mmCIF file of C-alpha atoms in Angstrom:
data_model
loop_
_atom_site.group_PDB
_atom_site.id
_atom_site.type_symbol
_atom_site.label_atom_id
_atom_site.label_comp_id
_atom_site.label_asym_id
_atom_site.label_seq_id
_atom_site.Cartn_x
_atom_site.Cartn_y
_atom_site.Cartn_z
ATOM 1 C CA MET A 3 -37.605 -75.294 -15.226
ATOM 2 C CA ARG A 4 -36.002 -72.450 -12.864
ATOM 3 C CA ILE A 5 -35.345 -72.721 -9.453
ATOM 4 C CA THR A 6 -34.480 -69.305 -7.228
ATOM 5 C CA ALA A 7 -33.010 -70.147 -4.686
ATOM 6 C CA PHE A 8 -33.201 -68.681 -1.391
ATOM 7 C CA HIS A 9 -32.400 -64.919 -2.319
ATOM 8 C CA ALA A 10 -34.255 -62.042 -3.493
ATOM 9 C CA ARG A 11 -32.674 -59.876 -6.044
ATOM 10 C CA SER A 12 -31.807 -56.806 -3.518
ATOM 11 C CA LYS A 13 -30.753 -59.354 -0.899
ATOM 12 C CA ILE A 14 -27.463 -61.041 -3.687
ATOM 13 C CA LEU A 15 -26.033 -57.529 -4.069
ATOM 14 C CA VAL A 16 -26.044 -56.861 -0.280
ATOM 15 C CA ALA A 17 -24.810 -60.409 0.273
ATOM 16 C CA LEU A 18 -21.935 -60.290 -2.503
ATOM 17 C CA ILE A 19 -20.888 -56.919 -0.628
ATOM 18 C CA VAL A 20 -20.612 -58.761 2.353
ATOM 19 C CA ILE A 21 -18.592 -61.460 1.004
ATOM 20 C CA LEU A 22 -16.490 -58.923 -0.864
ATOM 21 C CA SER A 23 -16.070 -56.819 2.390
ATOM 22 C CA GLN A 24 -15.198 -59.641 4.266
ATOM 23 C CA PHE A 25 -12.100 -60.403 1.510
ATOM 24 C CA VAL A 26 -10.991 -56.853 2.065
ATOM 25 C CA ASP A 27 -10.750 -57.252 5.484
ATOM 26 C CA ILE A 28 -8.998 -60.746 5.483
ATOM 27 C CA ALA A 29 -6.383 -59.342 2.499
ATOM 28 C CA GLU A 30 -5.532 -56.361 5.117
ATOM 29 C CA GLY A 31 -4.690 -59.011 7.723
ATOM 30 C CA GLN A 32 -7.776 -58.805 10.155
ATOM 31 C CA ASP A 33 -8.792 -61.932 12.131
ATOM 32 C CA ALA A 34 -10.363 -64.259 9.385
ATOM 33 C CA SER A 35 -12.412 -66.312 12.000
ATOM 34 C CA SER A 36 -14.729 -63.327 12.352
ATOM 35 C CA THR A 37 -15.447 -63.593 8.942
ATOM 36 C CA SER A 38 -15.990 -67.539 8.336
ATOM 37 C CA SER A 39 -19.918 -68.548 7.885
ATOM 38 C CA GLY A 40 -21.671 -70.594 10.250
ATOM 39 C CA GLY A 41 -21.423 -74.319 9.139
ATOM 40 C CA ASP A 42 -17.683 -74.071 7.586
ATOM 41 C CA ASN A 43 -16.637 -75.890 10.690
ATOM 42 C CA GLY A 44 -18.307 -78.873 9.776
ATOM 43 C CA SER A 45 -21.044 -78.705 12.432
ATOM 44 C CA ASN A 46 -24.201 -80.955 11.816
ATOM 45 C CA ASP A 47 -27.019 -78.331 13.962
ATOM 46 C CA ASP A 48 -29.239 -78.695 10.625
ATOM 47 C CA THR A 49 -29.715 -82.685 11.595
ATOM 48 C CA ASP A 50 -32.765 -82.219 13.422
ATOM 49 C CA CYS A 51 -34.885 -81.744 10.172
ATOM 50 C CA ASP A 52 -37.485 -84.006 8.771
ATOM 51 C CA VAL A 53 -35.640 -86.314 7.326
ATOM 52 C CA PRO A 54 -37.022 -89.473 5.403
ATOM 53 C CA THR A 55 -36.642 -92.494 7.468
ATOM 54 C CA GLN A 56 -34.630 -94.331 4.929
ATOM 55 C CA TYR A 57 -31.970 -91.570 4.640
ATOM 56 C CA ARG A 58 -31.235 -91.595 8.704
ATOM 57 C CA SER A 59 -28.889 -94.426 8.633
ATOM 58 C CA HIS A 60 -28.132 -96.825 6.221
ATOM 59 C CA GLY A 61 -30.370 -95.795 3.634
ATOM 60 C CA PRO A 62 -29.340 -95.927 -0.263
ATOM 61 C CA ILE A 63 -25.872 -94.832 -0.823
ATOM 62 C CA ILE A 64 -25.076 -91.410 -2.547
ATOM 63 C CA ALA A 65 -21.928 -91.428 -4.348
ATOM 64 C CA VAL A 66 -20.583 -87.974 -5.081
ATOM 65 C CA THR A 67 -18.148 -87.466 -7.766
ATOM 66 C CA SER A 68 -14.793 -84.921 -7.364
ATOM 67 C CA CYS A 69 -15.899 -84.236 -3.568
ATOM 68 C CA THR A 70 -13.263 -82.441 -2.384
ATOM 69 C CA GLY A 71 -13.878 -79.936 -5.380
ATOM 70 C CA PHE A 72 -15.969 -76.403 -5.247
ATOM 71 C CA VAL A 73 -19.076 -77.729 -5.605
ATOM 72 C CA GLY A 74 -18.934 -81.282 -4.482
ATOM 73 C CA SER A 75 -17.351 -80.727 -1.073
ATOM 74 C CA ARG A 76 -20.767 -78.654 -0.687
ATOM 75 C CA VAL A 77 -22.853 -81.004 -1.610
ATOM 76 C CA VAL A 78 -21.362 -83.838 0.584
ATOM 77 C CA ARG A 79 -21.653 -80.837 3.211
ATOM 78 C CA SER A 80 -25.533 -80.198 2.431
ATOM 79 C CA LEU A 81 -25.923 -83.769 2.638
ATOM 80 C CA ARG A 82 -25.101 -84.215 6.145
ATOM 81 C CA ARG A 83 -26.641 -81.327 7.129
ATOM 82 C CA ALA A 84 -30.117 -82.527 5.662
ATOM 83 C CA GLY A 85 -29.418 -85.695 8.043
ATOM 84 C CA VAL A 86 -28.034 -88.211 5.388
ATOM 85 C CA SER A 87 -25.364 -90.198 7.320
ATOM 86 C CA SER A 88 -21.356 -90.167 7.020
ATOM 87 C CA GLY A 89 -22.061 -93.906 6.066
ATOM 88 C CA ASP A 90 -24.337 -93.119 3.391
ATOM 89 C CA ILE A 91 -21.981 -90.760 1.490
ATOM 90 C CA ARG A 92 -19.491 -92.456 -0.760
ATOM 91 C CA CYS A 93 -16.830 -89.745 -1.566
ATOM 92 C CA LEU A 94 -14.651 -90.534 -5.294
ATOM 93 C CA VAL A 95 -11.627 -88.236 -5.202
ATOM 94 C CA HIS A 96 -9.532 -88.146 -8.084
ATOM 95 C CA ARG A 97 -5.987 -90.079 -7.247
ATOM 96 C CA GLY A 98 -3.393 -86.941 -6.746
ATOM 97 C CA THR A 99 -5.751 -84.861 -5.127
ATOM 98 C CA THR A 100 -4.336 -82.247 -2.660
ATOM 99 C CA LYS A 101 -6.371 -79.495 -2.384
ATOM 100 C CA ASN A 102 -9.467 -79.169 0.194
ATOM 101 C CA VAL A 103 -8.396 -82.824 1.384
ATOM 102 C CA ASN A 104 -9.201 -81.796 5.043
ATOM 103 C CA SER A 105 -13.007 -81.721 4.410
ATOM 104 C CA LEU A 106 -12.597 -85.808 4.268
ATOM 105 C CA ALA A 107 -11.942 -86.173 7.921
ATOM 106 C CA ASP A 108 -14.979 -87.051 8.885
ATOM 107 C CA LEU A 109 -16.489 -88.961 6.229
ATOM 108 C CA GLU A 110 -16.379 -93.058 6.657
ATOM 109 C CA ASP A 111 -16.642 -94.109 2.974
ATOM 110 C CA VAL A 112 -13.612 -92.445 0.834
ATOM 111 C CA ARG A 113 -12.737 -93.654 -2.366
ATOM 112 C CA TYR A 114 -9.826 -92.543 -4.425
ATOM 113 C CA VAL A 115 -10.292 -93.293 -8.179
ATOM 114 C CA ASP A 116 -8.593 -92.137 -11.736
ATOM 115 C CA PHE A 117 -11.433 -90.902 -13.628
ATOM 116 C CA MET A 118 -9.335 -91.424 -16.728
ATOM 117 C CA ASP A 119 -9.455 -94.906 -15.864
ATOM 118 C CA MET A 120 -13.318 -96.506 -16.190
ATOM 119 C CA SER A 121 -13.032 -99.779 -14.417
ATOM 120 C CA SER A 122 -11.510 -97.891 -11.126
ATOM 121 C CA VAL A 123 -14.698 -95.618 -11.095
ATOM 122 C CA ALA A 124 -16.551 -99.109 -11.752
ATOM 123 C CA GLU A 125 -15.567 -100.572 -8.923
ATOM 124 C CA ALA A 126 -15.937 -97.437 -6.644
ATOM 125 C CA LEU A 127 -19.725 -97.350 -7.689
ATOM 126 C CA ARG A 128 -20.441 -100.492 -7.130
ATOM 127 C CA GLY A 129 -23.326 -100.764 -4.013
ATOM 128 C CA THR A 130 -24.318 -97.196 -4.927
ATOM 129 C CA SER A 131 -28.051 -96.459 -5.673
ATOM 130 C CA MET A 132 -27.817 -92.614 -6.566
ATOM 131 C CA ILE A 133 -24.886 -90.580 -8.123
ATOM 132 C CA TYR A 134 -24.006 -86.475 -8.298
ATOM 133 C CA VAL A 135 -21.925 -86.208 -11.447
ATOM 134 C CA ASN A 136 -19.002 -83.442 -11.760
ATOM 135 C CA THR A 137 -15.333 -83.552 -12.862
ATOM 136 C CA PRO A 138 -12.260 -82.006 -11.522
ATOM 137 C CA GLN A 139 -11.260 -79.149 -13.985
ATOM 138 C CA SER A 140 -9.118 -80.671 -16.552
ATOM 139 C CA ASP A 141 -8.337 -80.385 -20.227
ATOM 140 C CA ASN A 142 -10.052 -84.167 -19.952
ATOM 141 C CA VAL A 143 -13.233 -83.243 -18.573
ATOM 142 C CA LEU A 144 -15.098 -84.788 -21.567
ATOM 143 C CA ALA A 145 -13.262 -88.387 -21.379
ATOM 144 C CA MET A 146 -13.666 -88.272 -17.421
ATOM 145 C CA ARG A 147 -17.393 -87.726 -17.997
ATOM 146 C CA SER A 148 -17.514 -90.424 -20.388
ATOM 147 C CA ASN A 149 -15.733 -92.842 -18.051
ATOM 148 C CA ILE A 150 -17.908 -91.864 -15.449
ATOM 149 C CA ALA A 151 -20.787 -92.999 -17.613
ATOM 150 C CA HIS A 152 -19.636 -96.200 -18.600
ATOM 151 C CA ALA A 153 -18.524 -96.798 -15.179
ATOM 152 C CA ILE A 154 -22.463 -96.469 -13.979
ATOM 153 C CA HIS A 155 -23.591 -98.651 -16.878
ATOM 154 C CA GLU A 156 -20.875 -101.359 -15.440
ATOM 155 C CA ALA A 157 -21.402 -100.647 -11.960
ATOM 156 C CA GLY A 158 -25.208 -101.210 -12.090
ATOM 157 C CA GLY A 159 -27.647 -100.389 -9.487
ATOM 158 C CA ILE A 160 -27.519 -96.564 -9.870
ATOM 159 C CA ARG A 161 -31.345 -95.272 -10.153
ATOM 160 C CA HIS A 162 -30.667 -91.977 -10.368
ATOM 161 C CA ILE A 163 -28.096 -89.603 -11.733
ATOM 162 C CA VAL A 164 -27.889 -85.934 -10.935
ATOM 163 C CA ALA A 165 -25.454 -84.111 -12.851
ATOM 164 C CA LEU A 166 -23.775 -80.520 -13.022
ATOM 165 C CA GLY A 167 -24.247 -79.356 -16.853
ATOM 166 C CA GLU A 168 -23.663 -76.252 -18.643
ATOM 167 C CA PRO A 169 -23.963 -72.855 -17.493
ATOM 168 C CA ALA A 170 -27.594 -71.447 -17.777
ATOM 169 C CA ASP A 171 -26.712 -68.521 -19.360
ATOM 170 C CA VAL A 172 -25.981 -68.997 -23.039
ATOM 171 C CA SER A 173 -23.268 -66.483 -22.952
ATOM 172 C CA TRP A 174 -20.668 -68.748 -21.869
ATOM 173 C CA TYR A 175 -21.205 -71.175 -24.699
ATOM 174 C CA GLY A 176 -18.256 -71.340 -26.919
ATOM 175 C CA LEU A 177 -16.206 -69.551 -24.137
ATOM 176 C CA SER A 178 -15.015 -72.053 -22.112
ATOM 177 C CA LYS A 179 -13.592 -75.306 -23.012
ATOM 178 C CA TYR A 180 -14.391 -76.578 -19.870
ATOM 179 C CA TRP A 181 -17.949 -76.097 -19.566
ATOM 180 C CA ASP A 182 -18.552 -76.778 -23.304
ATOM 181 C CA ASP A 183 -17.195 -80.312 -22.173
ATOM 182 C CA HIS A 184 -19.208 -80.546 -19.325
ATOM 183 C CA ARG A 185 -22.389 -79.802 -22.055
ATOM 184 C CA SER A 186 -21.399 -82.484 -24.389
ATOM 185 C CA GLY A 187 -20.392 -84.711 -21.996
ATOM 186 C CA LEU A 188 -24.293 -85.367 -20.744
ATOM 187 C CA SER A 189 -25.216 -86.803 -23.987
ATOM 188 C CA GLU A 190 -23.511 -90.105 -22.684
ATOM 189 C CA LEU A 191 -25.623 -89.643 -19.180
ATOM 190 C CA GLU A 192 -28.892 -89.324 -20.784
ATOM 191 C CA ARG A 193 -28.204 -92.653 -23.458
ATOM 192 C CA LEU A 194 -27.777 -95.074 -20.164
ATOM 193 C CA GLY A 195 -31.605 -94.436 -19.934
ATOM 194 C CA ILE A 196 -31.895 -93.943 -16.152
ATOM 195 C CA PRO A 197 -33.496 -90.939 -14.723
ATOM 196 C CA LEU A 198 -31.349 -87.867 -14.513
ATOM 197 C CA THR A 199 -31.646 -84.271 -13.403
ATOM 198 C CA ILE A 200 -29.612 -81.552 -15.120
ATOM 199 C CA LEU A 201 -28.684 -78.966 -12.930
ATOM 200 C CA GLN A 202 -27.205 -75.708 -14.741
ATOM 201 C CA PRO A 203 -25.539 -73.008 -12.539
ATOM 202 C CA SER A 204 -24.844 -69.718 -13.373
ATOM 203 C CA TRP A 205 -21.779 -67.458 -12.683
ATOM 204 C CA PHE A 206 -20.572 -68.002 -9.476
ATOM 205 C CA LEU A 207 -21.248 -64.956 -6.768
ATOM 206 C CA ASP A 208 -18.669 -66.633 -4.498
ATOM 207 C CA LEU A 209 -15.979 -66.417 -6.950
ATOM 208 C CA PHE A 210 -16.087 -62.522 -7.044
ATOM 209 C CA PRO A 211 -13.255 -62.184 -3.586
ATOM 210 C CA GLY A 212 -10.919 -63.500 -6.442
ATOM 211 C CA ILE A 213 -11.180 -60.203 -8.253
ATOM 212 C CA VAL A 214 -12.303 -57.852 -5.704
ATOM 213 C CA ALA A 215 -9.116 -56.044 -6.078
ATOM 214 C CA HIS A 216 -9.167 -55.234 -10.072
ATOM 215 C CA ASP A 217 -9.722 -51.381 -10.898
ATOM 216 C CA LYS A 218 -12.394 -52.917 -13.796
ATOM 217 C CA PHE A 219 -14.670 -55.748 -14.027
ATOM 218 C CA GLN A 220 -14.935 -57.419 -17.283
ATOM 219 C CA ARG A 221 -18.266 -59.754 -18.836
ATOM 220 C CA VAL A 222 -19.231 -60.643 -22.168
ATOM 221 C CA GLY A 223 -22.221 -58.188 -23.423
ATOM 222 C CA THR A 224 -24.167 -55.551 -21.416
ATOM 223 C CA LYS A 225 -27.743 -57.271 -20.376
ATOM 224 C CA PRO A 226 -28.162 -58.277 -16.978
ATOM 225 C CA SER A 227 -26.903 -61.842 -16.153
ATOM 226 C CA PRO A 228 -27.814 -64.978 -13.847
ATOM 227 C CA TYR A 229 -25.651 -65.398 -11.139
ATOM 228 C CA SER A 230 -25.459 -68.149 -8.436
ATOM 229 C CA SER A 231 -24.543 -68.939 -5.029
ATOM 230 C CA VAL A 232 -22.509 -72.323 -4.744
ATOM 231 C CA ASP A 233 -24.218 -72.696 -1.048
ATOM 232 C CA ASP A 234 -27.549 -72.418 -2.949
ATOM 233 C CA VAL A 235 -26.476 -74.784 -5.519
ATOM 234 C CA ALA A 236 -25.260 -77.554 -3.064
ATOM 235 C CA ASP A 237 -28.529 -77.516 -1.410
ATOM 236 C CA VAL A 238 -30.551 -77.826 -4.046
ATOM 237 C CA THR A 239 -28.468 -80.959 -5.345
ATOM 238 C CA ALA A 240 -28.680 -82.772 -1.812
ATOM 239 C CA ALA A 241 -32.442 -81.790 -1.484
ATOM 240 C CA ILE A 242 -32.630 -83.543 -5.190
ATOM 241 C CA LEU A 243 -30.937 -86.421 -4.493
ATOM 242 C CA ARG A 244 -32.988 -86.803 -1.016
ATOM 243 C CA ASP A 245 -36.321 -86.430 -3.238
ATOM 244 C CA GLY A 246 -35.417 -88.683 -5.787
ATOM 245 C CA PRO A 247 -36.252 -89.552 -9.382
ATOM 246 C CA ILE A 248 -39.805 -89.883 -9.204
ATOM 247 C CA LYS A 249 -39.866 -86.137 -8.117
ATOM 248 C CA HIS A 250 -36.722 -85.258 -10.601
ATOM 249 C CA GLY A 251 -35.879 -87.464 -13.125
ATOM 250 C CA TRP A 252 -35.450 -86.035 -16.636
ATOM 251 C CA LYS A 253 -35.645 -82.685 -15.432
ATOM 252 C CA ARG A 254 -33.490 -79.728 -16.058
ATOM 253 C CA TYR A 255 -33.009 -76.863 -13.781
ATOM 254 C CA SER A 256 -31.562 -73.559 -13.938
ATOM 255 C CA LEU A 257 -30.447 -72.464 -10.629
ATOM 256 C CA ILE A 258 -30.454 -68.908 -10.494
ATOM 257 C CA ASN A 259 -29.757 -66.397 -7.587
ATOM 258 C CA ALA A 260 -30.113 -63.147 -9.232
ATOM 259 C CA LEU A 261 -29.939 -61.288 -12.239
ATOM 260 C CA LEU A 262 -27.382 -58.801 -12.369
ATOM 261 C CA THR A 263 -25.948 -56.420 -15.125
ATOM 262 C CA GLY A 264 -22.389 -55.652 -15.250
ATOM 263 C CA ASP A 265 -22.784 -51.801 -13.316
ATOM 264 C CA GLU A 266 -24.370 -53.378 -10.570
ATOM 265 C CA ILE A 267 -21.793 -56.085 -9.909
ATOM 266 C CA ALA A 268 -19.505 -53.208 -10.395
ATOM 267 C CA GLN A 269 -21.182 -50.440 -7.936
ATOM 268 C CA ALA A 270 -21.181 -54.009 -5.426
ATOM 269 C CA MET A 271 -17.438 -53.962 -5.706
ATOM 270 C CA THR A 272 -16.977 -50.482 -5.612
ATOM 271 C CA GLU A 273 -18.688 -50.567 -2.113
ATOM 272 C CA ALA A 274 -16.940 -53.739 -0.927
ATOM 273 C CA ARG A 275 -13.489 -51.952 -1.530
ATOM 274 C CA GLY A 276 -14.651 -48.783 0.906
ATOM 275 C CA GLY A 277 -15.581 -46.011 -2.412
ATOM 276 C CA ILE A 278 -12.693 -47.224 -4.599
ATOM 277 C CA THR A 279 -14.020 -47.267 -7.867
ATOM 278 C CA THR A 280 -14.700 -50.879 -9.627
ATOM 279 C CA THR A 281 -15.468 -49.858 -13.730
ATOM 280 C CA TYR A 282 -17.939 -51.982 -15.237
ATOM 281 C CA VAL A 283 -15.898 -52.869 -19.239
ATOM 282 C CA PRO A 284 -18.260 -54.883 -21.345
ATOM 283 C CA ILE A 285 -16.360 -57.340 -23.414
ATOM 284 C CA THR A 286 -17.309 -57.637 -27.473
ATOM 285 C CA LEU A 287 -16.969 -60.613 -29.145
ATOM 286 C CA ASP A 288 -16.187 -59.699 -32.699
#
């Protein structure tokens, strides 16, 4: 099943240009505060939405793994915006993590664990009923995912697993050990017999600011490829966790905002760079 989240194809190009342009502004020394998107300040302006009673306070505890990460931190933020109380979110952070720890400041239940140690993860999961599963970027992704699966079984009580799986774009397969291990690690979660929802994002548009200064944009193949927005992926994840396993158990969702060609991405980068040309160079796997 494909979920097209929140953006029309034409709008996503505009959004990409805006994202890239903001990065150029910051790089040139302009005030970054003017380019910050609403919501990054941790405010909860959207908490007046229609939230199921059981999630307003003292509801089922949702465990979020790797919750200082690129996706996990946004999942926590989306849950909070959706009205899930801080006390109903249990953040699992890999011991030794220093990146983005400021995002944990207003959370009540943060557990530092070693994802290579199944017992420490199992202890942190006791008392939780739902879990979002992702792991830090590491050469040990497969082992970490295996430990999380065993910890879920050991802890007991979890009735819904939402896991970040392999990309929706099959051209990634075989190119990245990290994503290949994500794909392989799903089998152990499936064997638990607990309702599982697998989310398949695509290339994250949000990563393009990191390559905005390049004169070339390289990608495998010439056909249009799917792209995702990490904030939309987080919002969908939060909605699935709130809806629960009856609606979403044993389903796989491809999270796609838009299908874009390499030339369209290069054109957006060119516009963001004020007309300095970025050229698309397709990569062939021969």
